[in-house]
Amino acid sequence: MFFPEYRPRRLRRNETLRSLVRETELSLNHLIYPLFVVEGHGIKEEVPSMPGVFRFSVDLLKEEIKEIIDLGLPAVILFGIPAQKDEIGSEAYAKKGVVQRAISAIKKIAPELLVITDVCLCEYTSHGHCGIIKGSEVDNDLTLEQLARVAVSHAKAGADMVAPSDMMDGRVARIREALDEAGFSHIPIMSYAVKYCSSFYGPFRDAAESAPQFGDRRSYQMDPANVREALREATLDVEEGADILMVKPAMPYLDVITRLREEFNHPIAAYQVSGEYAMIKAAGKLGWLDEERAMMESLISIRRAGADIILTYFAKEIAKKLAK
Ligand code: PBG
Ligand code: ZN
């Protein structure tokens, strides 16, 4: 049946009808809120390119965590900015490192809040790369040993899940083995399985002070032109034992999210990254976009593409909006 017998507008006449036929929902249950924790005391500083996002020292986390809990958000992912960086990123697995202390602080305040940790070296290395440098390259296999140490140290501090974002080959298997050996076979791995070498990480690198001091990340992060390679990366991570597969960034890669959704039966996460957030915030500030509507639309699009879970800097704002 076609027009004039069939009229699609019949089901759009009012909000009750529209909600009745709505295919995708956004709920707080799927959201993960990223948190930056910085070494020091009494620090709560806004990230200039990410309005509304702050870096906290561990002593000031309490209020923020309480707010997150009160808003009903289920999970956070932690990024640490240490006082000292070195060639091998050793602060990343220090027993009293900034993330390790943040985990135990959060668990004391809110034991039910899911604490996920980003496992990488770039915030902790003096050169800003995600691995150990040998000669002029990032050495894959040496890096795996460091990543395994980082993951185990997070689990020991009380993390509920680890999320490796380095893009080294074989890291999921190595981290799984290390966690299992250390008695953490119950801790899931959310792998940044498909992480593109993206300009949209710009604001994050300011927030985390993790921009590479020489070269770029193209020898380990993926080429934005590729989608079949994304399926190969995801296949490897599944075989290595990943529990959740992540695509990152989200909005420029919705097709990749859909492909993974179709080809895999694992939960799929998507990271709406710092640059995606900054774009919407900036256009909103200038009055060029309706910020709240752009935020909601961007998130529903990511869900529609097939993501189960979304990591987003908008999580608190969405919680406030959904509570209205
Ligand atoms: C660290 C890491 C990055 C992001 C998450 N983990 C930065 C990068 O790879 O350069 C990006 C998050 C964002 O932009 O919001 N490897
Ligand atoms: Zn990194």
Coordinates of C-alpha atoms and ligand atoms in Angstrom, one line a residue:
M1 CA 0.0 0.0 0.0
F2 CA 1.3 3.5 -0.9
F3 CA 0.2 7.0 -0.7
P4 CA -2.6 8.1 -0.4
E5 CA -3.8 4.9 1.3
Y6 CA -0.6 4.6 3.4
R7 CA 0.3 7.7 5.3
P8 CA 3.3 7.4 7.7
R9 CA 2.4 10.7 9.4
R10 CA -0.6 8.9 11.1
L11 CA 1.7 7.5 13.7
R12 CA 3.4 10.8 14.4
R13 CA 0.4 12.7 15.4
N14 CA 1.0 13.0 19.1
E15 CA 3.6 12.0 21.7
T16 CA 1.6 9.0 22.9
L17 CA 1.6 7.5 19.4
R18 CA 5.2 8.4 18.8
S19 CA 6.3 6.7 22.1
L20 CA 4.1 3.7 21.3
V21 CA 6.1 3.0 18.1
R22 CA 9.5 4.2 19.3
E23 CA 12.1 1.6 18.4
T24 CA 15.0 2.7 20.6
E25 CA 15.2 3.9 24.2
L26 CA 17.9 5.7 26.2
S27 CA 18.1 4.8 29.8
L28 CA 20.6 5.5 32.5
N29 CA 21.3 1.7 32.8
H30 CA 23.5 1.8 29.7
L31 CA 25.6 4.8 30.6
I32 CA 29.2 5.0 31.8
Y33 CA 30.5 8.4 33.1
P34 CA 34.3 9.1 32.5
L35 CA 36.1 10.7 35.5
F36 CA 39.6 12.3 35.5
V37 CA 41.5 12.0 38.8
V38 CA 44.6 14.0 39.3
E39 CA 47.4 13.7 41.9
G40 CA 47.4 16.4 44.5
H41 CA 45.0 18.0 47.1
G42 CA 42.0 20.3 46.9
I43 CA 41.9 20.2 43.1
K44 CA 38.7 20.6 41.1
E45 CA 39.5 22.2 37.8
E46 CA 37.4 22.5 34.7
V47 CA 38.9 21.2 31.4
P48 CA 38.9 24.3 29.2
S49 CA 37.8 22.4 26.0
M50 CA 35.2 20.3 27.9
P51 CA 32.8 22.7 29.7
G52 CA 31.2 20.9 32.7
V53 CA 34.0 18.2 32.9
F54 CA 36.4 18.5 35.8
R55 CA 39.6 17.0 37.0
F56 CA 39.4 16.0 40.7
S57 CA 42.1 15.2 43.2
V58 CA 41.1 12.1 45.3
D59 CA 40.2 14.1 48.4
L60 CA 37.5 16.0 46.4
L61 CA 36.0 13.0 44.7
K62 CA 33.4 12.4 47.5
E63 CA 30.9 15.1 46.5
E64 CA 31.1 14.1 42.8
I65 CA 30.6 10.5 43.6
K66 CA 27.6 11.3 45.8
E67 CA 26.1 13.3 42.9
I68 CA 26.7 10.5 40.4
I69 CA 24.9 8.0 42.8
D70 CA 22.0 10.4 43.5
L71 CA 21.5 10.8 39.8
G72 CA 21.2 7.0 39.5
L73 CA 24.2 6.5 37.2
P74 CA 25.5 2.9 37.4
A75 CA 29.1 3.2 36.4
V76 CA 32.2 5.3 36.0
I77 CA 35.4 4.8 34.1
L78 CA 38.6 6.3 35.6
F79 CA 41.5 8.0 34.0
G80 CA 44.5 9.1 36.1
I81 CA 46.9 11.9 35.8
P82 CA 50.0 11.2 37.9
A83 CA 52.5 13.6 39.5
Q84 CA 55.4 11.8 37.9
K85 CA 55.8 10.4 34.4
D86 CA 58.7 8.2 33.3
E87 CA 59.8 6.2 30.2
I88 CA 57.9 3.1 31.2
G89 CA 54.8 4.6 32.9
S90 CA 55.5 2.9 36.2
E91 CA 53.1 5.2 38.1
A92 CA 50.3 3.4 36.2
Y93 CA 50.7 0.3 38.4
A94 CA 51.9 1.9 41.6
K95 CA 50.2 0.6 44.7
K96 CA 49.4 4.1 45.9
G97 CA 48.9 5.5 42.4
V98 CA 46.3 8.0 41.7
V99 CA 43.8 5.6 40.1
Q100 CA 44.4 2.9 42.7
R101 CA 43.7 5.4 45.5
A102 CA 40.6 6.8 43.7
I103 CA 39.2 3.2 43.4
S104 CA 39.4 2.5 47.1
A105 CA 38.0 6.0 47.9
I106 CA 35.0 5.5 45.6
K107 CA 34.4 2.0 46.9
K108 CA 34.3 3.4 50.4
I109 CA 31.7 6.0 49.5
A110 CA 29.6 4.0 47.0
P111 CA 30.3 0.3 47.1
E112 CA 27.5 -0.4 44.6
L113 CA 28.9 2.0 41.9
L114 CA 30.6 0.0 39.1
V115 CA 34.2 1.2 38.9
I116 CA 35.8 0.6 35.5
T117 CA 39.4 1.6 34.8
D118 CA 41.1 2.6 31.6
V119 CA 44.2 0.5 31.2
C120 CA 46.9 2.3 29.2
L121 CA 50.3 3.9 29.6
C122 CA 49.9 7.2 27.8
E123 CA 49.0 9.3 30.8
Y124 CA 52.0 7.9 32.6
T125 CA 54.8 7.9 30.1
S126 CA 57.1 10.9 29.6
H127 CA 56.8 10.5 25.8
G128 CA 53.0 10.2 25.9
H129 CA 52.8 7.0 23.9
C130 CA 50.5 4.1 24.9
G131 CA 53.5 1.7 25.2
I132 CA 57.2 1.2 25.9
I133 CA 59.5 2.9 23.3
K134 CA 62.3 0.8 21.9
G135 CA 64.4 2.6 19.3
S136 CA 61.9 4.9 17.8
E137 CA 58.9 2.5 18.0
V138 CA 56.3 1.4 20.4
D139 CA 57.4 -2.2 21.4
N140 CA 54.3 -4.4 21.4
D141 CA 55.4 -7.3 23.5
L142 CA 57.3 -5.3 26.2
T143 CA 54.2 -3.2 26.5
L144 CA 52.0 -6.2 27.2
E145 CA 53.9 -7.0 30.4
Q146 CA 53.3 -3.4 31.6
L147 CA 49.6 -3.5 30.7
A148 CA 49.2 -6.8 32.6
R149 CA 50.7 -5.1 35.7
V150 CA 48.4 -2.2 35.4
A151 CA 45.3 -4.3 35.1
V152 CA 46.2 -6.5 38.0
S153 CA 47.0 -3.4 40.2
H154 CA 43.6 -2.0 39.4
A155 CA 41.8 -5.2 40.2
K156 CA 43.8 -5.4 43.5
A157 CA 42.7 -1.9 44.3
G158 CA 39.0 -3.0 43.9
A159 CA 38.1 -2.2 40.3
D160 CA 35.1 -4.1 39.0
M161 CA 36.1 -4.1 35.3
V162 CA 39.2 -3.2 33.3
A163 CA 39.2 -1.5 29.9
P164 CA 42.5 -1.7 27.9
S165 CA 42.7 1.2 25.4
D166 CA 46.3 0.9 24.1
M167 CA 45.7 -1.1 20.9
M168 CA 48.7 -3.4 21.3
D169 CA 48.3 -6.8 19.7
G170 CA 47.5 -9.6 22.1
R171 CA 46.8 -7.5 25.1
V172 CA 43.4 -8.9 25.9
A173 CA 44.8 -12.4 26.2
R174 CA 47.8 -11.2 28.2
I175 CA 45.6 -9.2 30.6
R176 CA 43.1 -12.1 31.0
E177 CA 46.0 -14.5 31.8
A178 CA 47.4 -12.1 34.4
L179 CA 44.1 -11.4 36.0
D180 CA 43.3 -15.1 36.2
E181 CA 46.7 -15.9 37.8
A182 CA 46.2 -13.2 40.4
G183 CA 42.8 -14.5 41.4
F184 CA 40.6 -12.2 39.4
S185 CA 39.0 -14.5 37.0
H186 CA 35.6 -12.9 37.8
I187 CA 36.7 -9.4 36.6
P188 CA 35.5 -8.7 33.1
I189 CA 37.5 -7.1 30.3
M190 CA 35.8 -4.3 28.2
S191 CA 38.2 -4.1 25.3
Y192 CA 38.6 -0.9 23.2
A193 CA 38.6 -3.5 20.4
V194 CA 38.1 -1.0 17.6
K195 CA 39.8 2.2 18.4
Y196 CA 40.5 4.6 15.5
C197 CA 43.4 7.0 15.3
S198 CA 41.1 10.0 15.6
S199 CA 41.3 13.8 15.8
F200 CA 38.3 13.7 18.1
Y201 CA 40.5 12.8 21.1
G202 CA 42.0 16.3 21.2
P203 CA 40.2 17.7 24.3
F204 CA 40.9 14.4 26.2
R205 CA 44.6 14.7 25.6
D206 CA 44.5 18.2 27.2
A207 CA 42.5 16.8 30.2
A208 CA 44.8 13.8 30.6
E209 CA 48.0 15.5 29.6
S210 CA 48.6 12.5 27.3
A211 CA 49.4 13.9 23.9
P212 CA 52.4 12.1 22.3
Q213 CA 55.6 14.1 22.6
F214 CA 56.8 12.9 19.2
G215 CA 55.1 11.3 16.2
D216 CA 51.5 10.1 16.4
R217 CA 49.5 7.0 17.2
R218 CA 49.0 5.7 13.7
S219 CA 51.3 2.7 14.2
Y220 CA 48.9 1.2 16.7
Q221 CA 45.4 2.9 16.5
M222 CA 43.3 2.1 13.5
D223 CA 43.0 3.9 10.1
P224 CA 39.7 5.7 9.9
A225 CA 39.2 4.4 6.4
N226 CA 38.8 0.7 7.5
V227 CA 35.8 -1.3 8.5
R228 CA 36.8 -4.9 7.6
E229 CA 39.9 -4.4 9.7
A230 CA 37.5 -3.5 12.6
L231 CA 35.9 -6.9 12.3
R232 CA 39.3 -8.6 12.4
E233 CA 40.3 -6.7 15.5
A234 CA 37.0 -7.6 17.2
T235 CA 37.3 -11.3 16.2
L236 CA 40.8 -11.4 17.8
D237 CA 39.6 -9.8 21.0
V238 CA 36.7 -12.2 21.3
E239 CA 39.0 -15.1 20.8
E240 CA 41.4 -13.6 23.4
G241 CA 38.6 -13.4 26.0
A242 CA 37.1 -9.9 25.8
D243 CA 33.7 -9.7 27.6
I244 CA 32.5 -6.4 26.0
L245 CA 33.7 -4.9 22.7
M246 CA 34.0 -1.2 22.3
V247 CA 34.0 1.1 19.3
K248 CA 35.6 4.5 19.6
P249 CA 34.8 7.3 18.6
A250 CA 31.1 6.8 18.2
M251 CA 29.3 9.2 15.9
P252 CA 31.8 9.2 13.0
Y253 CA 31.8 5.4 13.2
L254 CA 28.1 4.4 13.5
D255 CA 28.5 2.0 10.6
V256 CA 31.2 0.2 12.5
I257 CA 29.0 -0.1 15.6
T258 CA 26.2 -1.6 13.3
R259 CA 28.6 -4.0 11.7
L260 CA 29.9 -5.3 15.1
R261 CA 26.3 -5.5 16.4
E262 CA 25.4 -7.7 13.4
E263 CA 28.5 -9.9 13.4
F264 CA 29.0 -10.5 17.1
N265 CA 26.9 -11.6 20.1
H266 CA 28.9 -9.9 22.7
P267 CA 27.7 -6.7 24.3
I268 CA 28.8 -3.7 22.2
A269 CA 29.9 -0.4 23.8
A270 CA 30.5 2.9 22.1
Y271 CA 32.6 5.8 23.4
Q272 CA 31.3 9.2 22.6
V273 CA 34.7 10.9 22.9
S274 CA 35.9 14.2 24.1
G275 CA 35.8 15.9 20.7
E276 CA 32.2 14.8 20.1
Y277 CA 31.2 16.3 23.4
A278 CA 33.3 19.5 22.7
M279 CA 31.6 20.0 19.3
I280 CA 28.1 19.9 20.7
K281 CA 29.1 22.1 23.7
A282 CA 30.8 24.7 21.5
A283 CA 28.0 24.9 19.0
G284 CA 25.5 25.2 21.9
K285 CA 27.5 28.0 23.5
L286 CA 27.6 29.9 20.2
G287 CA 23.9 29.5 19.9
W288 CA 24.4 27.5 16.6
L289 CA 22.7 24.4 17.9
D290 CA 20.1 23.5 20.5
E291 CA 22.6 21.8 22.8
E292 CA 20.2 19.6 24.8
R293 CA 18.5 18.3 21.7
A294 CA 21.8 17.7 19.9
M295 CA 22.9 15.8 23.0
M296 CA 19.8 13.5 23.1
E297 CA 19.9 13.0 19.4
S298 CA 23.6 12.0 19.4
L299 CA 23.0 9.4 22.1
I300 CA 19.8 7.9 20.6
S301 CA 21.7 7.6 17.3
I302 CA 24.4 5.6 18.9
R303 CA 21.8 3.3 20.5
R304 CA 20.0 3.0 17.2
A305 CA 23.2 2.0 15.5
G306 CA 23.4 -0.9 17.8
A307 CA 25.4 0.1 20.9
D308 CA 24.2 -1.5 24.2
I309 CA 26.5 0.6 26.4
I310 CA 27.6 4.3 25.9
L311 CA 30.5 6.0 27.5
T312 CA 29.7 9.7 27.5
Y313 CA 30.7 13.0 29.2
F314 CA 27.0 13.9 29.0
A315 CA 25.9 11.1 31.4
K316 CA 25.1 13.5 34.3
E317 CA 23.2 15.9 32.1
I318 CA 21.2 13.1 30.6
A319 CA 20.4 11.7 34.0
K320 CA 19.1 15.2 35.0
K321 CA 17.0 15.4 31.8
L322 CA 15.5 12.0 32.2
A323 CA 14.6 12.7 35.8
K324 CA 12.5 15.7 34.8
Ligands
PBG1 C1 44.1 6.5 26.3 C2 42.7 6.9 25.9 C3 42.3 8.0 25.1 C4 41.0 8.1 25.2 C5 40.5 7.1 26.0 N1 41.6 6.4 26.5 C6 43.2 8.9 24.3 C7 44.0 8.5 23.2 O1 44.0 7.3 22.8 O2 44.7 9.4 22.7 C8 40.1 9.1 24.4 C9 38.9 9.5 25.1 C10 38.3 10.8 24.6 O3 38.8 11.4 23.7 O4 37.3 11.1 25.3 N2 44.7 5.6 25.4
ZN2 ZN 46.9 5.4 25.6

